[in-house]
Amino acid sequence: MRLLQLACSCSSDQRPALACCRNLSCFRWHNAFASLCCGAGTWAGHELSVEGGSVVVETADREVRIPYTQAKTPAELDYNSLGVQQVWECTGVFLTRKALQPYFDKGVPKVVVSAPVKDAEDPVLNIVYGVNHQAYNPKKDHIVTAASCTTNCLAPVVKVIQEKLGIQHGCITTIHNLTNTQTIVDAPNTKKSDLRRAR
């Protein structure tokens, strides 16, 4: 199965990268970062480079080419010619059925979104593995999400308490790491609908 993750495009003066964002857009940085393995030490014996639309990973005995693309919107790529069977939408930008429709218009059969998809009329299945993954219906659920970070933390605990003890009423407080939309210094709150984010 071929997978494709849409990423923001780099500006023209930067070298291509497998995944780009405002802060991590240069392949040289990715190359240095990829030489580390989750803080467990160096990724010894692997050389990374970019050649003709592919990230090339070389070891002593083999070479793997990982094709990449760059586009700002899903409608810009020809997924059929790439043989894409599933897209992992991880930009955090396309979060409605309407915004995700170009993937399907271009021939992608399945889209997994890393954040909750907002659609009140036709809700998208939020999957928390071990809690409700059995609700997935491959004939119907062509878009699924990995739910939110809060849902992933809370749902497994609530499931066990509900099944073993029962819950009549609940109230939670989420203590979350800093997010991209939070102000970290005294400044006006740009998200006027949620004054708590200004704290």
Backbone as JSON, one array per atom type, in Angstrom:
{
  "sequence": "MRLLQLACSCSSDQRPALACCRNLSCFRWHNAFASLCCGAGTWAGHELSVEGGSVVVETADREVRIPYTQAKTPAELDYNSLGVQQVWECTGVFLTRKALQPYFDKGVPKVVVSAPVKDAEDPVLNIVYGVNHQAYNPKKDHIVTAASCTTNCLAPVVKVIQEKLGIQHGCITTIHNLTNTQTIVDAPNTKKSDLRRAR",
  "N": [[0.84, -1.17, 0.0], [0.63, 2.18, -0.9], [1.39, 5.19, 0.7], [0.59, 8.61, 1.32], [1.44, 11.7, 2.58], [0.15, 14.86, 2.9], [1.9, 17.87, 2.84], [2.89, 21.17, 3.86], [4.13, 23.51, 1.44], [7.55, 24.27, 0.7], [9.31, 27.42, 0.56], [10.65, 28.84, -2.46], [13.4, 29.18, -2.23], [14.36, 27.22, -0.62], [15.55, 23.91, 0.0], [13.86, 20.9, -1.06], [11.74, 19.05, 1.18], [10.68, 16.16, 3.01], [8.55, 16.54, 4.77], [7.12, 19.6, 5.57], [6.97, 22.65, 7.45], [6.26, 25.83, 8.94], [8.39, 26.13, 10.72], [10.1, 23.96, 10.38], [11.38, 23.61, 7.79], [13.55, 23.05, 6.14], [15.56, 20.78, 4.39], [18.08, 20.14, 5.26], [17.93, 20.49, 8.02], [16.05, 18.48, 8.59], [17.54, 16.29, 7.78], [19.6, 16.27, 9.64], [18.08, 15.93, 11.96], [16.87, 13.47, 11.43], [18.95, 11.78, 11.77], [18.97, 11.1, 14.35], [17.44, 8.85, 16.63], [14.66, 9.05, 18.07], [15.77, 10.04, 20.47], [17.28, 7.94, 21.33], [19.83, 7.61, 20.53], [22.3, 7.69, 17.86], [21.45, 7.21, 14.4], [22.96, 5.07, 13.16], [24.92, 4.25, 10.27], [23.19, 5.0, 8.24], [22.57, 7.01, 5.46], [21.22, 10.03, 4.37], [19.61, 11.68, 1.67], [18.42, 13.92, -0.94], [16.99, 13.3, -4.03], [15.81, 13.97, -7.18], [12.92, 14.23, -6.53], [12.65, 12.37, -4.52], [13.28, 11.13, -1.23], [16.24, 9.74, -0.27], [17.38, 6.93, 1.34], [20.21, 5.45, 2.39], [22.0, 2.5, 3.13], [24.62, 0.22, 4.08], [23.99, -2.09, 2.65], [21.68, -1.63, 1.1], [19.41, 0.55, -0.74], [16.83, 2.83, -0.27], [14.17, 4.5, -1.76], [12.07, 7.12, -1.12], [9.34, 8.53, -2.36], [8.31, 11.96, -2.56], [5.97, 14.68, -2.35], [4.94, 18.07, -2.91], [2.5, 20.31, -2.02], [0.01, 22.83, -1.62], [-2.7, 22.47, -1.39], [-5.09, 19.77, -1.37], [-6.18, 19.35, -3.91], [-4.24, 19.83, -5.8], [-2.61, 17.67, -6.49], [-2.03, 14.65, -8.37], [-3.32, 11.9, -7.45], [-4.01, 9.39, -8.44], [-2.09, 8.74, -10.43], [0.07, 8.4, -8.82], [-0.51, 6.14, -7.47], [-1.75, 6.13, -4.98], [-3.36, 4.86, -2.16], [-4.23, 5.54, 0.29], [-4.46, 8.43, 2.27], [-2.75, 10.21, 4.73], [-3.79, 12.77, 6.42], [-2.28, 15.32, 7.82], [-1.9, 18.01, 8.25], [-3.5, 19.68, 9.74], [-5.1, 21.56, 8.67], [-7.18, 20.91, 6.86], [-10.15, 20.17, 7.82], [-12.83, 19.51, 7.52], [-15.54, 17.74, 5.93], [-16.03, 18.86, 3.43], [-13.64, 20.25, 2.88], [-11.93, 18.08, 2.68], [-12.87, 16.71, 0.49], [-11.6, 17.07, -2.11], [-9.53, 15.12, -2.12], [-10.92, 12.72, -2.54], [-12.13, 13.33, -4.96], [-9.92, 13.22, -6.57], [-9.37, 10.56, -6.63], [-8.55, 9.16, -4.32], [-9.15, 6.52, -2.1], [-9.33, 6.31, 0.75], [-9.06, 8.37, 3.67], [-7.18, 9.31, 6.41], [-7.39, 11.33, 9.15], [-5.49, 13.38, 11.27], [-6.58, 14.91, 13.25], [-9.66, 15.87, 14.9], [-12.49, 15.82, 12.73], [-14.69, 18.29, 11.76], [-18.02, 18.11, 11.46], [-21.23, 18.51, 11.77], [-23.62, 17.61, 10.61], [-23.06, 15.22, 9.26], [-21.36, 13.27, 10.93], [-17.91, 12.38, 11.35], [-16.2, 9.34, 11.95], [-14.52, 9.11, 14.96], [-11.76, 7.46, 15.96], [-10.59, 5.69, 18.69], [-8.26, 3.54, 19.43], [-8.86, 0.42, 20.9], [-10.96, 1.32, 22.32], [-13.19, 2.11, 20.67], [-12.64, 1.04, 18.18], [-13.8, -1.08, 16.86], [-16.06, -0.09, 15.72], [-15.52, 0.81, 13.23], [-16.39, 0.82, 9.85], [-15.52, -0.4, 6.87], [-16.86, -0.13, 4.45], [-18.34, 2.12, 4.66], [-17.02, 4.14, 6.17], [-15.0, 6.26, 4.94], [-13.53, 8.39, 5.56], [-11.68, 8.74, 8.44], [-10.82, 9.66, 11.8], [-8.15, 10.18, 14.12], [-9.07, 11.11, 16.43], [-9.04, 13.57, 19.12], [-6.27, 14.79, 21.15], [-7.05, 15.01, 23.82], [-9.31, 13.35, 23.84], [-8.09, 10.87, 23.3], [-6.62, 10.55, 25.62], [-8.57, 10.52, 27.6], [-10.72, 8.76, 26.89], [-9.96, 5.9, 27.06], [-9.67, 5.58, 29.87], [-12.18, 6.38, 30.85], [-13.76, 4.44, 29.62], [-13.03, 2.04, 30.96], [-13.74, 2.69, 33.63], [-16.5, 3.16, 33.28], [-17.38, 0.63, 32.4], [-16.65, -1.08, 34.55], [-17.43, 0.17, 36.97], [-19.38, 2.12, 36.5], [-20.71, 5.29, 35.51], [-22.24, 8.21, 36.57], [-22.19, 10.96, 36.41], [-19.91, 13.3, 35.08], [-16.9, 15.29, 35.12], [-14.24, 16.98, 33.7], [-10.86, 18.19, 33.79], [-8.62, 19.51, 31.6], [-5.22, 19.49, 31.3], [-3.0, 20.81, 29.3], [-0.26, 20.61, 27.05], [1.61, 23.4, 25.72], [0.1, 24.91, 22.91], [-0.05, 25.7, 19.37], [-1.73, 27.9, 19.04], [-1.79, 29.29, 21.4], [-1.07, 32.07, 23.5], [2.03, 32.95, 24.74], [3.15, 35.0, 26.07], [2.31, 38.14, 27.7], [-0.2, 39.4, 25.9], [-2.62, 40.57, 23.49], [-5.48, 38.43, 23.08], [-5.82, 36.46, 20.29], [-7.74, 34.69, 19.54], [-10.71, 35.28, 19.93], [-13.01, 33.93, 20.66], [-12.43, 32.19, 22.68], [-11.52, 32.93, 25.62], [-9.99, 31.71, 27.57], [-7.66, 30.85, 26.43], [-5.96, 32.95, 26.53], [-4.73, 32.96, 28.92]],
  "CA": [[0.0, 0.0, 0.0], [1.38, 3.42, -0.93], [0.82, 6.21, 1.55], [1.05, 9.94, 1.0], [1.03, 12.7, 3.56], [0.22, 16.2, 2.36], [2.63, 18.78, 3.7], [2.98, 22.52, 3.33], [5.25, 23.61, 0.51], [8.66, 25.16, 1.07], [9.52, 28.53, -0.35], [11.49, 28.42, -3.58], [14.82, 29.25, -1.92], [14.73, 26.15, 0.29], [15.58, 22.58, -0.61], [12.66, 20.13, -0.74], [11.77, 18.21, 2.38], [9.58, 15.2, 3.07], [7.44, 17.24, 5.42], [7.54, 20.97, 5.83], [6.07, 23.57, 8.11], [6.94, 27.12, 9.05], [9.6, 26.06, 11.53], [10.95, 22.82, 10.05], [11.18, 23.53, 6.36], [14.73, 22.83, 5.32], [15.94, 19.36, 4.45], [19.31, 20.01, 6.04], [17.5, 20.27, 9.4], [15.45, 17.15, 8.64], [18.61, 15.32, 7.64], [20.27, 16.19, 10.94], [17.14, 15.38, 12.92], [16.62, 12.07, 11.13], [20.08, 10.97, 12.2], [18.69, 10.7, 15.72], [16.31, 7.92, 16.69], [13.82, 9.27, 19.25], [16.58, 10.25, 21.65], [17.92, 6.69, 21.73], [21.18, 7.56, 19.98], [22.38, 8.0, 16.43], [20.92, 6.26, 13.43], [24.24, 4.72, 12.54], [24.93, 3.49, 9.03], [22.19, 5.5, 7.3], [22.84, 8.29, 4.82], [20.01, 10.6, 3.79], [19.78, 12.73, 0.66], [17.25, 14.17, -1.78], [17.3, 13.18, -5.45], [14.72, 13.86, -8.14], [11.6, 14.0, -5.97], [12.65, 11.28, -3.55], [14.23, 11.09, -0.13], [17.01, 8.52, -0.46], [17.99, 6.4, 2.55], [21.2, 4.46, 1.98], [22.76, 1.75, 4.12], [25.71, -0.53, 3.43], [23.5, -3.16, 1.77], [20.52, -1.3, 0.27], [18.99, 1.94, -0.93], [15.38, 2.97, -0.32], [13.74, 5.8, -2.26], [10.74, 7.47, -0.64], [8.89, 9.69, -3.13], [7.58, 12.98, -1.82], [5.34, 15.72, -3.14], [4.7, 19.3, -2.19], [1.32, 21.02, -2.5], [-0.68, 23.55, -0.56], [-4.07, 21.97, -1.27], [-5.24, 18.39, -1.87], [-6.59, 19.33, -5.31], [-3.09, 20.07, -6.67], [-1.85, 16.46, -6.79], [-2.7, 13.56, -9.1], [-3.11, 10.73, -6.61], [-4.14, 8.17, -9.24], [-0.82, 8.41, -11.08], [1.01, 8.02, -7.77], [-0.95, 4.87, -6.89], [-2.06, 6.34, -3.56], [-4.55, 4.17, -1.68], [-4.63, 6.12, 1.57], [-3.77, 9.67, 2.61], [-2.74, 10.61, 6.13], [-3.9, 14.22, 6.39], [-1.71, 15.73, 9.11], [-1.57, 19.43, 8.26], [-4.34, 20.41, 10.68], [-5.78, 22.61, 7.92], [-8.37, 20.4, 6.18], [-10.84, 19.53, 8.93], [-14.25, 19.31, 7.25], [-15.75, 16.86, 4.77], [-15.9, 19.67, 2.22], [-12.21, 20.51, 2.65], [-11.28, 16.81, 2.35], [-13.46, 16.15, -0.72], [-10.67, 16.98, -3.25], [-8.83, 13.84, -2.12], [-11.79, 11.72, -3.16], [-12.3, 13.73, -6.35], [-8.69, 12.84, -7.27], [-9.24, 9.11, -6.66], [-8.09, 8.54, -3.07], [-10.28, 5.82, -1.48], [-9.4, 6.45, 2.21], [-8.3, 9.47, 4.26], [-7.07, 9.29, 7.87], [-7.08, 12.69, 9.59], [-4.86, 13.31, 12.59], [-7.33, 15.75, 14.18], [-11.1, 15.66, 14.7], [-13.13, 16.46, 11.58], [-15.9, 18.97, 12.24], [-19.17, 18.0, 10.56], [-22.37, 18.2, 12.63], [-24.66, 16.92, 9.86], [-22.6, 13.88, 8.9], [-20.15, 13.12, 11.76], [-16.84, 11.47, 10.96], [-15.85, 8.44, 13.04], [-13.29, 9.33, 15.73], [-11.35, 6.15, 16.45], [-9.61, 5.52, 19.75], [-8.04, 2.1, 19.39], [-9.08, -0.21, 22.19], [-12.2, 1.85, 22.88], [-14.29, 2.0, 19.71], [-12.13, 0.71, 16.84], [-14.68, -2.06, 16.24], [-17.14, 0.64, 15.05], [-15.1, 1.14, 11.86], [-17.03, 0.09, 8.76], [-14.75, -0.04, 5.68], [-17.74, 0.19, 3.33], [-18.97, 3.42, 4.91], [-16.11, 5.12, 6.77], [-13.89, 6.55, 4.04], [-12.73, 9.34, 6.35], [-11.67, 8.48, 9.88], [-9.85, 10.49, 12.5], [-7.52, 9.61, 15.3], [-9.66, 11.87, 17.52], [-8.17, 14.61, 19.68], [-5.36, 14.32, 22.19], [-7.84, 14.87, 25.04], [-10.13, 12.15, 23.69], [-7.22, 9.71, 23.42], [-6.22, 10.39, 27.03], [-9.72, 10.33, 28.48], [-11.62, 7.67, 26.51], [-9.63, 4.59, 27.64], [-9.93, 5.59, 31.31], [-13.64, 6.42, 31.01], [-14.29, 3.14, 29.2], [-12.83, 1.08, 32.04], [-14.57, 3.08, 34.78], [-17.9, 2.94, 32.92], [-17.66, -0.81, 32.35], [-16.44, -1.75, 35.83], [-18.08, 0.82, 38.09], [-20.48, 2.97, 36.07], [-20.54, 6.74, 35.66], [-23.51, 8.93, 36.55], [-21.91, 12.34, 36.02], [-18.47, 13.48, 35.0], [-16.35, 16.61, 34.83], [-12.79, 16.82, 33.55], [-10.0, 19.34, 33.57], [-7.51, 19.14, 30.73], [-3.97, 20.26, 31.41], [-2.44, 20.51, 27.98], [0.98, 21.26, 26.67], [1.45, 24.6, 24.92], [-0.29, 24.66, 21.52], [0.34, 26.73, 18.42], [-2.61, 29.07, 19.11], [-1.76, 29.9, 22.72], [-0.15, 33.18, 23.73], [2.95, 32.59, 25.84], [3.53, 36.24, 26.75], [1.16, 39.02, 27.83], [-0.55, 39.97, 24.6], [-4.06, 40.38, 23.22], [-5.86, 37.1, 22.64], [-6.25, 36.5, 18.89], [-8.89, 33.8, 19.38], [-11.66, 35.95, 20.82], [-14.08, 33.04, 21.09], [-11.99, 31.37, 23.82], [-10.65, 33.79, 26.43], [-9.09, 30.92, 28.4], [-6.38, 30.69, 25.76], [-5.1, 34.1, 26.8], [-4.09, 32.81, 30.24]],
  "C": [[0.89, 1.23, 0.0], [0.66, 4.47, -0.1], [1.37, 7.56, 1.13], [0.55, 10.88, 2.07], [1.21, 14.07, 2.93], [0.96, 17.07, 3.34], [2.66, 20.15, 3.05], [4.19, 22.61, 2.41], [6.3, 24.56, 1.04], [8.68, 26.35, 0.14], [10.58, 28.11, -1.37], [12.97, 28.43, -3.26], [15.27, 28.15, -0.96], [14.72, 24.82, -0.44], [14.33, 21.81, -0.22], [12.84, 19.29, 0.52], [10.56, 17.28, 2.36], [8.35, 15.81, 3.7], [7.92, 18.61, 5.8], [6.52, 21.7, 6.67], [6.85, 24.86, 8.3], [8.29, 27.01, 9.76], [10.58, 24.97, 11.1], [10.97, 22.6, 8.54], [12.42, 23.19, 5.55], [15.24, 21.41, 5.49], [17.21, 19.15, 5.26], [18.96, 19.75, 7.51], [16.92, 18.89, 9.54], [16.52, 16.07, 8.6], [19.33, 15.14, 8.98], [19.36, 15.55, 11.97], [16.94, 13.89, 12.7], [17.79, 11.18, 11.54], [19.95, 10.55, 13.66], [17.47, 9.8, 15.74], [15.59, 8.09, 18.02], [14.63, 9.4, 20.54], [17.35, 9.02, 22.09], [19.34, 6.58, 21.19], [21.17, 7.83, 18.49], [21.82, 6.87, 15.59], [22.09, 5.82, 12.59], [24.06, 3.93, 11.25], [23.89, 3.92, 8.01], [22.62, 6.86, 6.76], [21.57, 8.78, 4.16], [20.37, 11.67, 2.77], [18.48, 12.89, -0.09], [17.68, 14.11, -3.23], [16.02, 13.06, -6.25], [13.36, 13.52, -7.56], [11.52, 12.83, -5.02], [13.64, 11.57, -2.43], [14.91, 9.75, -0.24], [17.66, 8.14, 0.86], [18.92, 5.29, 2.12], [21.85, 3.81, 3.2], [23.85, 0.99, 3.37], [25.18, -1.54, 2.42], [22.27, -2.82, 0.94], [20.26, 0.2, 0.21], [17.47, 1.96, -1.05], [15.06, 4.38, -0.77], [12.3, 6.03, -1.83], [10.28, 8.7, -1.42], [8.14, 10.68, -2.26], [6.96, 13.96, -2.8], [5.18, 16.95, -2.27], [3.5, 20.0, -2.82], [0.65, 21.71, -1.33], [-2.11, 23.08, -0.37], [-4.14, 20.56, -1.84], [-5.55, 18.33, -3.37], [-5.41, 19.46, -6.28], [-2.35, 18.81, -7.12], [-2.69, 15.42, -7.52], [-2.42, 12.25, -8.36], [-3.19, 9.43, -7.38], [-2.81, 7.77, -9.86], [0.23, 7.98, -10.07], [0.66, 6.68, -7.13], [-1.32, 4.96, -5.42], [-3.38, 5.66, -3.21], [-5.08, 4.78, -0.39], [-3.81, 7.38, 1.81], [-3.86, 9.86, 4.12], [-2.68, 12.14, 6.14], [-3.49, 14.77, 7.75], [-1.33, 17.21, 9.15], [-2.33, 20.2, 9.32], [-5.14, 21.51, 10.0], [-7.12, 22.13, 7.36], [-9.18, 19.55, 7.15], [-12.35, 19.45, 8.77], [-14.37, 18.35, 6.07], [-15.55, 17.62, 3.46], [-14.43, 19.92, 1.88], [-11.46, 19.25, 2.24], [-11.77, 16.21, 1.04], [-12.5, 16.1, -1.91], [-9.83, 15.69, -3.27], [-9.64, 12.78, -2.85], [-12.03, 12.04, -4.64], [-11.09, 13.31, -7.2], [-8.41, 11.34, -7.18], [-8.72, 8.43, -5.42], [-9.27, 7.83, -2.41], [-10.44, 6.06, 0.02], [-8.53, 7.62, 2.67], [-8.35, 9.31, 5.78], [-6.62, 10.69, 8.29], [-6.56, 12.65, 11.02], [-5.55, 14.18, 13.64], [-8.82, 15.51, 13.95], [-11.63, 16.44, 13.5], [-14.47, 17.02, 12.04], [-17.0, 18.88, 11.19], [-20.38, 17.55, 11.38], [-23.43, 17.38, 11.91], [-24.31, 15.47, 9.55], [-21.29, 13.6, 9.64], [-19.18, 12.08, 11.21], [-16.45, 10.63, 12.18], [-14.5, 8.82, 13.66], [-12.9, 8.0, 16.33], [-10.3, 6.29, 17.55], [-9.41, 4.02, 19.87], [-8.14, 1.52, 20.8], [-10.36, 0.26, 22.86], [-13.36, 1.64, 21.91], [-13.83, 1.61, 18.31], [-13.02, -0.29, 16.11], [-15.86, -1.38, 15.51], [-16.78, 0.98, 13.6], [-15.76, 0.22, 10.85], [-16.34, 0.48, 7.46], [-15.61, 0.31, 4.47], [-18.33, 1.59, 3.45], [-17.97, 4.5, 5.33], [-14.88, 5.33, 5.88], [-12.99, 7.64, 4.6], [-12.82, 8.88, 7.79], [-10.65, 9.41, 10.52], [-9.3, 9.73, 13.69], [-8.0, 10.33, 16.56], [-8.68, 12.92, 18.04], [-7.26, 14.01, 20.74], [-6.11, 14.12, 23.51], [-8.69, 13.61, 24.99], [-9.29, 10.89, 23.87], [-6.76, 9.48, 24.85], [-7.4, 9.97, 27.89], [-10.51, 9.06, 28.17], [-11.24, 6.31, 27.09], [-9.93, 4.5, 29.13], [-11.44, 5.56, 31.57], [-14.26, 5.08, 30.65], [-14.19, 2.12, 30.33], [-13.71, 1.41, 33.24], [-16.04, 2.82, 34.51], [-18.26, 1.46, 32.95], [-17.59, -1.48, 33.71], [-17.23, -1.15, 37.0], [-19.34, 1.58, 37.71], [-20.19, 4.43, 36.34], [-21.91, 7.39, 35.57], [-23.31, 10.36, 36.05], [-20.4, 12.5, 35.98], [-18.08, 14.92, 34.7], [-14.83, 16.43, 34.74], [-12.12, 18.16, 33.45], [-8.84, 18.85, 32.71], [-6.34, 20.06, 30.97], [-3.15, 19.87, 30.19], [-1.12, 21.23, 27.8], [0.67, 22.49, 25.83], [1.09, 24.22, 23.48], [0.05, 25.88, 20.67], [-0.51, 28.0, 18.54], [-2.59, 29.76, 20.46], [-0.72, 31.01, 22.79], [0.73, 32.83, 24.91], [3.5, 33.82, 26.55], [2.26, 37.08, 26.88], [0.91, 39.72, 26.51], [-2.04, 39.79, 24.4], [-4.34, 38.96, 22.72], [-6.41, 37.19, 21.22], [-7.47, 35.63, 18.64], [-9.97, 34.28, 20.34], [-12.75, 35.03, 21.35], [-13.71, 32.22, 22.32], [-11.0, 32.18, 24.65], [-9.69, 33.01, 27.3], [-7.71, 30.76, 27.76], [-5.45, 31.86, 25.99], [-4.37, 33.98, 28.12], [-2.67, 32.32, 30.1]]
}
